[in-house]
PDB file of C-alpha atoms in Angstrom:
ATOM      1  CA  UNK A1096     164.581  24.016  36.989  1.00 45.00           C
ATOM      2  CA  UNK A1097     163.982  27.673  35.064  1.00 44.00           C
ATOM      3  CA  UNK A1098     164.517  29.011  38.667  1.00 45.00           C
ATOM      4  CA  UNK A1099     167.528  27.376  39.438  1.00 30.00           C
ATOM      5  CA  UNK A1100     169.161  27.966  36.074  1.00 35.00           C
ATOM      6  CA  UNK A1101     168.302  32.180  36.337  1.00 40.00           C
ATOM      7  CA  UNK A1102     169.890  31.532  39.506  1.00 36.00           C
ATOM      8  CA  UNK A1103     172.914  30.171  38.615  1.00 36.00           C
ATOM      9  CA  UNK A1104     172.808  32.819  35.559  1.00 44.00           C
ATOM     10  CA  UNK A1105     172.707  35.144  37.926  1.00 48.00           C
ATOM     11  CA  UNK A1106     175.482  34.055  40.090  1.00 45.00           C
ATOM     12  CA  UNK A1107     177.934  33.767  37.000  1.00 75.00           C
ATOM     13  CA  UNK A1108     177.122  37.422  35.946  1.00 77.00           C
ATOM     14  CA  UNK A1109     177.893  38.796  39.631  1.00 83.00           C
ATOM     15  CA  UNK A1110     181.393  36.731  39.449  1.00 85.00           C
ATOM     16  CA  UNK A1111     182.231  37.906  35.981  1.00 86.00           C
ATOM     17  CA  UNK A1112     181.214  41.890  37.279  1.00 89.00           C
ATOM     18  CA  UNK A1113     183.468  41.131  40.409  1.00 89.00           C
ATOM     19  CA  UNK A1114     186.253  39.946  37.698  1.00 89.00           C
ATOM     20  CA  UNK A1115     186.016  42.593  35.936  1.00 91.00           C
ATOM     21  CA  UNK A1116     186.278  45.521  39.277  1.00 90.00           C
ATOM     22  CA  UNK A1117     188.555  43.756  40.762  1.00 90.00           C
ATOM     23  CA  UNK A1118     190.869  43.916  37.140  1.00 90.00           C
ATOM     24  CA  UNK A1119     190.022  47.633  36.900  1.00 89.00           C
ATOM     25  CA  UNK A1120     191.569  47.945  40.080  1.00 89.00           C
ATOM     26  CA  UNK A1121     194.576  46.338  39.530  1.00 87.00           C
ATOM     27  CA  UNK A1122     195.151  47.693  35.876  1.00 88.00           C
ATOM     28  CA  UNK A1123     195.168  51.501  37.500  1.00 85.00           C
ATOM     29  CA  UNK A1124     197.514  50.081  40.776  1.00 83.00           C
ATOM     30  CA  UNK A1125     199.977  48.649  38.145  1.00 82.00           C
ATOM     31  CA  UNK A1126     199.865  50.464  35.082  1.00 83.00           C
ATOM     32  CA  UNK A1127     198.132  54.111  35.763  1.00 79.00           C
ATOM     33  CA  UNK A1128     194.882  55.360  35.124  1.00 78.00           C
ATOM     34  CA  UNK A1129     195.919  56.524  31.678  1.00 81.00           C
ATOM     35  CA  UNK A1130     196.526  52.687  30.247  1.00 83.00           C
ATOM     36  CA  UNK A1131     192.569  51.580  31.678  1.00 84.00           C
ATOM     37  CA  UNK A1132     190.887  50.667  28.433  1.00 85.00           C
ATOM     38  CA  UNK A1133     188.335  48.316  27.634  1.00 86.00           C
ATOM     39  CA  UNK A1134     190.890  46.645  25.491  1.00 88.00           C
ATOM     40  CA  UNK A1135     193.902  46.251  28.486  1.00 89.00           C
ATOM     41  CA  UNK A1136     191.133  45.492  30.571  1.00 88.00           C
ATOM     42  CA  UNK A1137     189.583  42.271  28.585  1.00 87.00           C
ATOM     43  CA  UNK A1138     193.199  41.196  28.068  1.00 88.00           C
ATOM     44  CA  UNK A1139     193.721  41.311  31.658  1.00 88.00           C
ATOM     45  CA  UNK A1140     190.760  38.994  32.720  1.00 86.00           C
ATOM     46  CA  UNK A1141     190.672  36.705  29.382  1.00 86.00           C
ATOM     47  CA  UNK A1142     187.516  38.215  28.207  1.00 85.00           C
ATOM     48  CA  UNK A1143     186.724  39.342  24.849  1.00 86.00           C
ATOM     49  CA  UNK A1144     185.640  43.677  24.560  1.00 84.00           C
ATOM     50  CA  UNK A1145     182.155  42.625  24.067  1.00 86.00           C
ATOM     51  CA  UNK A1146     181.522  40.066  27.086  1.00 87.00           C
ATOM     52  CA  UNK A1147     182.908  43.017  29.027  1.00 88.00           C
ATOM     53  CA  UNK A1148     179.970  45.185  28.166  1.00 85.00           C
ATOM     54  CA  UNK A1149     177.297  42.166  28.630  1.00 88.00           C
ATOM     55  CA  UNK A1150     178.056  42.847  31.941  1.00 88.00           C
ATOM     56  CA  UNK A1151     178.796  46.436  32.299  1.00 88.00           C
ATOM     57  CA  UNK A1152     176.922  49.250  29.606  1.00 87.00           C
ATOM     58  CA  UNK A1153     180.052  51.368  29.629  1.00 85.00           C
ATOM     59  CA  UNK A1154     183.601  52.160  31.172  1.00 83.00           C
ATOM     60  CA  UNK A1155     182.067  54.675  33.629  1.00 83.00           C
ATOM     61  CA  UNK A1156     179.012  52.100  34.555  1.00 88.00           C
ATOM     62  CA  UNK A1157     182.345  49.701  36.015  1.00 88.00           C
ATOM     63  CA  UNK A1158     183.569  52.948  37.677  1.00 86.00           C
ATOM     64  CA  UNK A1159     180.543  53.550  39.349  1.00 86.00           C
ATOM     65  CA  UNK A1160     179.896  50.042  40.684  1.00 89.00           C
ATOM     66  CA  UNK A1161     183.068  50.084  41.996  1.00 90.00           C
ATOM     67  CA  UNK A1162     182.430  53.457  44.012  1.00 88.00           C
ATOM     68  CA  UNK A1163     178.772  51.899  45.205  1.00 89.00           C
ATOM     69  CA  UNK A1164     180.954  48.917  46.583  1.00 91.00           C
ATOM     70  CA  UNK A1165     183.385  51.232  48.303  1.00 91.00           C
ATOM     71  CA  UNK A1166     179.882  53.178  49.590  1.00 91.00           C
ATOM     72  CA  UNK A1167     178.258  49.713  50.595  1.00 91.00           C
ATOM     73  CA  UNK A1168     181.287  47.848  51.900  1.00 93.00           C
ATOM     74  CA  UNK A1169     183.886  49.838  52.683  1.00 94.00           C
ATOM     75  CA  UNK A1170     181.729  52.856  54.475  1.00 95.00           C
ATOM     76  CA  UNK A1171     179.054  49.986  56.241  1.00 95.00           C
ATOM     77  CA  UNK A1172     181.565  48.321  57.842  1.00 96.00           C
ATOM     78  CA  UNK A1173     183.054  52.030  59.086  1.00 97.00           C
ATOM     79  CA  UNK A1174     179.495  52.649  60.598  1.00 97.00           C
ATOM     80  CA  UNK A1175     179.074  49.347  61.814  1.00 97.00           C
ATOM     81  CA  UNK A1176     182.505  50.005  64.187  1.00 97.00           C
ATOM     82  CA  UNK A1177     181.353  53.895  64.577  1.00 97.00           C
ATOM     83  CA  UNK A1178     178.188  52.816  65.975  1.00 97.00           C
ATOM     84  CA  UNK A1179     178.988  49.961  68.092  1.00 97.00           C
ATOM     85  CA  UNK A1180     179.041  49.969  72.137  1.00 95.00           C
ATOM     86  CA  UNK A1181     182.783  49.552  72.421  1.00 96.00           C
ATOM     87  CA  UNK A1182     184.695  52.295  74.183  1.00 96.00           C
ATOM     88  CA  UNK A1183     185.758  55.446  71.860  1.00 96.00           C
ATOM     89  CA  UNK A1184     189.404  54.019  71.940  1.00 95.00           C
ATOM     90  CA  UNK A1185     188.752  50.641  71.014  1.00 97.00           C
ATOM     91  CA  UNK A1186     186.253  52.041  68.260  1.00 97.00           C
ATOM     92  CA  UNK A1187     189.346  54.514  66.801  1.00 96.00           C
ATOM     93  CA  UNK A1188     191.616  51.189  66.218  1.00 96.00           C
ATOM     94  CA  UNK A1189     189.374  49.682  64.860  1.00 96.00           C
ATOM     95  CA  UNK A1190     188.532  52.293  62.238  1.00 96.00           C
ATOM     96  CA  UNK A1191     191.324  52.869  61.656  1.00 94.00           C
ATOM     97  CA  UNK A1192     192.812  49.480  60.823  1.00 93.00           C
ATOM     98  CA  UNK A1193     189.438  48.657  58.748  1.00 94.00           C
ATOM     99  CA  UNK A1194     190.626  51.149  56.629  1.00 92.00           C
ATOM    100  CA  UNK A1195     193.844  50.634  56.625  1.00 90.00           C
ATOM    101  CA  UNK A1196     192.689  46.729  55.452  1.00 90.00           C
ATOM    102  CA  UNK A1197     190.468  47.569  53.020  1.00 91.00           C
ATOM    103  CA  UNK A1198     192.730  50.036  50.987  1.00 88.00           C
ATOM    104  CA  UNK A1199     195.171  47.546  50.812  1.00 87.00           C
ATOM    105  CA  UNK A1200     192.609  44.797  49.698  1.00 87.00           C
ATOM    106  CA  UNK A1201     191.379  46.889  47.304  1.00 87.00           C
ATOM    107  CA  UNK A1202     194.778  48.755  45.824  1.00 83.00           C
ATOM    108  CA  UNK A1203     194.125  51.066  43.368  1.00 82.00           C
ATOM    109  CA  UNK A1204     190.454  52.594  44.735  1.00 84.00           C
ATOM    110  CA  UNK A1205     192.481  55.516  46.501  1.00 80.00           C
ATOM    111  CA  UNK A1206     193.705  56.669  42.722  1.00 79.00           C
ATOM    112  CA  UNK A1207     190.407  55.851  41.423  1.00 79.00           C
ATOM    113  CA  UNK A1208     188.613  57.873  44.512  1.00 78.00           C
ATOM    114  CA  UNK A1209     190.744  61.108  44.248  1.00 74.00           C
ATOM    115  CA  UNK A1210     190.969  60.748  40.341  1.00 74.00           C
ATOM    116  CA  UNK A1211     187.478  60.775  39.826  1.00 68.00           C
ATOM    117  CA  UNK A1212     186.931  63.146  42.529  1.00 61.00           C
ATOM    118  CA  UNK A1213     189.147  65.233  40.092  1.00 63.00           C
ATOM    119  CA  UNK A1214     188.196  65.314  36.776  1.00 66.00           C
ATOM    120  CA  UNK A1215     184.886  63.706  36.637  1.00 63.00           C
ATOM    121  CA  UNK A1216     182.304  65.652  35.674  1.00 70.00           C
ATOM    122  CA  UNK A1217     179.496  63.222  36.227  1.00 70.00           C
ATOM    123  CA  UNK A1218     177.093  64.647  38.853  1.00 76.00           C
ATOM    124  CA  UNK A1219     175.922  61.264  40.196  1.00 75.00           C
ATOM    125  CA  UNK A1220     179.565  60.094  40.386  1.00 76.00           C
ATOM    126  CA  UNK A1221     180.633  63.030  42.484  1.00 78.00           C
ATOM    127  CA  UNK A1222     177.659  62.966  44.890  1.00 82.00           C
ATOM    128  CA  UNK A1223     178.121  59.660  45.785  1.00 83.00           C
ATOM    129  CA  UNK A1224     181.697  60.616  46.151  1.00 83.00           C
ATOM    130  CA  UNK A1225     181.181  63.587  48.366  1.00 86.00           C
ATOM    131  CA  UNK A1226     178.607  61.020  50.448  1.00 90.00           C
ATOM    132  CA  UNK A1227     181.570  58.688  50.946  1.00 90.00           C
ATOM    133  CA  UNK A1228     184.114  61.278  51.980  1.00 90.00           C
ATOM    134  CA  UNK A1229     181.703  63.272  54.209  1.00 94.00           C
ATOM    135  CA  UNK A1230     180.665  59.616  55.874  1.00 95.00           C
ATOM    136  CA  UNK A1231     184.041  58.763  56.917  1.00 95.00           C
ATOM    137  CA  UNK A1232     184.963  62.444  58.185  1.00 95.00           C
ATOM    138  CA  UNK A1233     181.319  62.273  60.069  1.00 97.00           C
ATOM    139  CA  UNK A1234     181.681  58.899  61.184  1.00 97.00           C
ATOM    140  CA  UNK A1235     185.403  59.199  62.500  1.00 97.00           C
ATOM    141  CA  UNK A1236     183.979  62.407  64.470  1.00 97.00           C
ATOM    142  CA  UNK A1237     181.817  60.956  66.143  1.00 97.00           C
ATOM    143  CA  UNK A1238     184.312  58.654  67.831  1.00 97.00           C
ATOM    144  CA  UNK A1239     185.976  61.623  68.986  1.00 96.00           C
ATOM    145  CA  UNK A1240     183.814  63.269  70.331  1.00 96.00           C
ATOM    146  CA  UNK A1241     181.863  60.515  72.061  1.00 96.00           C
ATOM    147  CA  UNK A1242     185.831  60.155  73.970  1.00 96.00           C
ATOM    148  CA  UNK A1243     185.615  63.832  74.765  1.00 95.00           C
ATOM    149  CA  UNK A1244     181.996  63.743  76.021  1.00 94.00           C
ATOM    150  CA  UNK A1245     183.293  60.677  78.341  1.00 93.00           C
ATOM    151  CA  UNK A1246     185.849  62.396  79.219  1.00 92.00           C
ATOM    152  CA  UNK A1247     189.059  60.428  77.981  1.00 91.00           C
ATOM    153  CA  UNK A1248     190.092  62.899  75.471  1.00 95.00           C
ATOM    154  CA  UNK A1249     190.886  66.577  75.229  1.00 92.00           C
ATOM    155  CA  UNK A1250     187.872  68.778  74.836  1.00 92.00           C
ATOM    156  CA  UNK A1251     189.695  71.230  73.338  1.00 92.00           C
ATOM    157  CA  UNK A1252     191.185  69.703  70.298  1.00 90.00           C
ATOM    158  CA  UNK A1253     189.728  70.517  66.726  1.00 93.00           C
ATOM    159  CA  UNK A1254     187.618  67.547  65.996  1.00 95.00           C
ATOM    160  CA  UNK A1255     187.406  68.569  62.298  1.00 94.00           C
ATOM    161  CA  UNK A1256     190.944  69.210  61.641  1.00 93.00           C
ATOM    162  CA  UNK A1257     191.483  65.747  63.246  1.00 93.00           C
ATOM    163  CA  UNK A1258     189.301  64.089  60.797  1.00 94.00           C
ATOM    164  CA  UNK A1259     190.916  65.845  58.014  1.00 93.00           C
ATOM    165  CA  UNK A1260     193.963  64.017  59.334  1.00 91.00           C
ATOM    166  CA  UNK A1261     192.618  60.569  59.524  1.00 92.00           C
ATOM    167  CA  UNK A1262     192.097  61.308  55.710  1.00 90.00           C
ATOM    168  CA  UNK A1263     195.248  61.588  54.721  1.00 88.00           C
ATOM    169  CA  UNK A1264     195.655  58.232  55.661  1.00 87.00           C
ATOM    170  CA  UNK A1265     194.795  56.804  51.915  1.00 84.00           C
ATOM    171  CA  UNK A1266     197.396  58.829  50.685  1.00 80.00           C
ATOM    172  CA  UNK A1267     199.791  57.938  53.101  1.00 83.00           C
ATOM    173  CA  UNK A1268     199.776  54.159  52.677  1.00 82.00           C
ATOM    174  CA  UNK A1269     199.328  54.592  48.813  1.00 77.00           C
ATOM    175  CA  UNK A1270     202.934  56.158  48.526  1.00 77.00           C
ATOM    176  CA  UNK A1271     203.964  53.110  50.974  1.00 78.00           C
ATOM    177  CA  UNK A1272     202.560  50.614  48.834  1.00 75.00           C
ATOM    178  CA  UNK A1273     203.836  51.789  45.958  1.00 72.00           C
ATOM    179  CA  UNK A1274     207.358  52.394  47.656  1.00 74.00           C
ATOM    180  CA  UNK A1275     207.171  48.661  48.853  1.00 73.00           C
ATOM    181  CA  UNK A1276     206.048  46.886  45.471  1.00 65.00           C
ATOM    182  CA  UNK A1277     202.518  46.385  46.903  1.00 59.00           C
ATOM    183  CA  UNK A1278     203.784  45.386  50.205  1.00 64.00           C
ATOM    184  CA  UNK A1279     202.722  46.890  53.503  1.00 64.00           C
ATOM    185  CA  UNK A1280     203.168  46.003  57.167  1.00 67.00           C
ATOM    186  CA  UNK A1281     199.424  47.298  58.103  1.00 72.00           C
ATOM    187  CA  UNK A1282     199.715  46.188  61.259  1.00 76.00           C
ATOM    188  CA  UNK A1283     202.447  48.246  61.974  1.00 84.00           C
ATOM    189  CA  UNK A1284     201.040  51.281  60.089  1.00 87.00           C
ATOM    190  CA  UNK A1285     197.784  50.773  62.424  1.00 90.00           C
ATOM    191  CA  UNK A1286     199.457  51.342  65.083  1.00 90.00           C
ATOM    192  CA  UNK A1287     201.328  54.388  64.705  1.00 90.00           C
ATOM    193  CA  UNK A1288     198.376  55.905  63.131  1.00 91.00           C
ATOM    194  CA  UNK A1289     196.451  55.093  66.189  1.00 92.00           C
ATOM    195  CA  UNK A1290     199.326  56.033  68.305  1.00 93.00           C
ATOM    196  CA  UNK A1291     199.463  59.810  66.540  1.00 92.00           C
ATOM    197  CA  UNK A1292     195.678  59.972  67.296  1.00 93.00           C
ATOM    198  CA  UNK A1293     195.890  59.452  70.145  1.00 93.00           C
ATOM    199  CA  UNK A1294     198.827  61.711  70.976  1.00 92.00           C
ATOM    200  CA  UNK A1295     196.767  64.536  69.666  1.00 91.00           C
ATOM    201  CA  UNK A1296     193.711  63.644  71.796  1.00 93.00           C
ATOM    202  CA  UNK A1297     195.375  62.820  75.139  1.00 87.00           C
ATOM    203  CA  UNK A1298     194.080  64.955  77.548  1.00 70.00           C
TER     204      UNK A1298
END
C-alpha cells in the first residue's frame, strides 16, 4: 500500500512538472519571454507560487528540464531516424518532418533555445545547449553523407554549410507560426524543405 501510494505520488508530481513546462512554453509563445514569471506562470496553470516550486527549486531548474526534454526527446528520436537502415532519402524526410513536428508541438522552445543560448550565462545550461545543436548538425550530416558515399548525392556539396541550412529551419517556421496565429501546414512546409535539400544535393 506505502508502495503504491509513493507511486501514485510520484506520478502526480511528474504531471504537475509536465503542467508546469508545457505552461512555460506557452506563456513565452504568447506573451514573450519578458512576461515569464513565477507569478503569470501559476496563474496560467491554477497553481499557487509556492506549489510551483514544490515541484521545481527555481525558474531556471523549469528551464533546464525543459532543455533535458528537448535533449532526451526531441534529439533521441533525431538519432533514432539518423541511425536507422532506411535509405539516406527516406532518412532526410523523415528528419526533417520530426522536427518540423516537434517544434510545432512544442511552440515556444525555439525562443527559449536561441534565448538562452543568448544571454544565459549558466555553464551547464549552455553545454547542454551546444550538445543539442552540435547533435542535430552531426546527426543531419551523417545522412548526407551516407547518400554521397552511396552514391545518390553530389560529392561535392558542402556537407556543413548544408547542415547549417537545415538549422535555420526553427527559425523559419517560428516566423510562420507566428504569421499564422499558431497555425502551420507542416506537411506542406516538409516538403519543400525536403524538396530544397534535395535540390542542393542532386547529383
Amino acid at each position: 500500500m506505502i508502495t503504491y501510494i509513493k507511486v501514485m505520488e510520484r506520478q502526480n508530481s511528474e504531471t504537475r512538472q509536465g503542467q508546469i513546462k508545457q505552461a512555460v512554453l506557452d506563456i513565452i509563445y504568447t506573451d514573450g519571454l519578458k512576461n515569464l514569471s513565477t507569478r503569470n506562470l501559476a496563474k496560467r496553470i491554477g497553481m499557487s507560487e509556492g506549489a510551483i516550486f514544490r515541484h521545481f527549486a527555481t525558474k531556471q531548474d523549469i528551464i533546464l528540464a525543459i532543455i533535458q526534454d528537448v535533449q532526451t526527446d526531441f534529439i533521441g528520436q533525431l538519432r533514432k531516424i539518423a541511425t536507422s537502415s532506411l535509405e539516406p532519402k527516406e532518412r532526410l524526410q523523415k528528419f526533417i518532418c520530426s522536427t518540423v513536428q516537434y517544434l510545432t508541438d512544442n511552440k515556444g522552445i525555439t525562443m527559449l533555445l536561441f534565448s538562452e543560448a543568448s544571454h544565459n550565462n549558466d555553464e551547464q545550461l549552455k553545454s547542454t545547449l551546444r550538445q543539442i545543436f552540435n547533435n542535430q548538425k552531426s546527426l543531419v550530416s551523417k545522412i548526407f553523407l551516407d547518400g554521397i558515399a552511396e552514391g545518390t548525392w553530389d560529392e561535392e556539396i558542402p556537407v556543413e554549410n548544408l547542415a547549417m541550412l537545415y538549422m535555420g529551419i526553427p527559425v523559419s517556421l517560428n516566423i510562420e507560426l507566428i504569421l499564422n496565429r499558431g497555425e502551420s501546414q507542416n506537411d506542406n512546409f516538409c516538403k519543400k524543405m525536403l524538396s530544397l535539400m534535395l535540390k542542393l544535393l542532386k547529383r
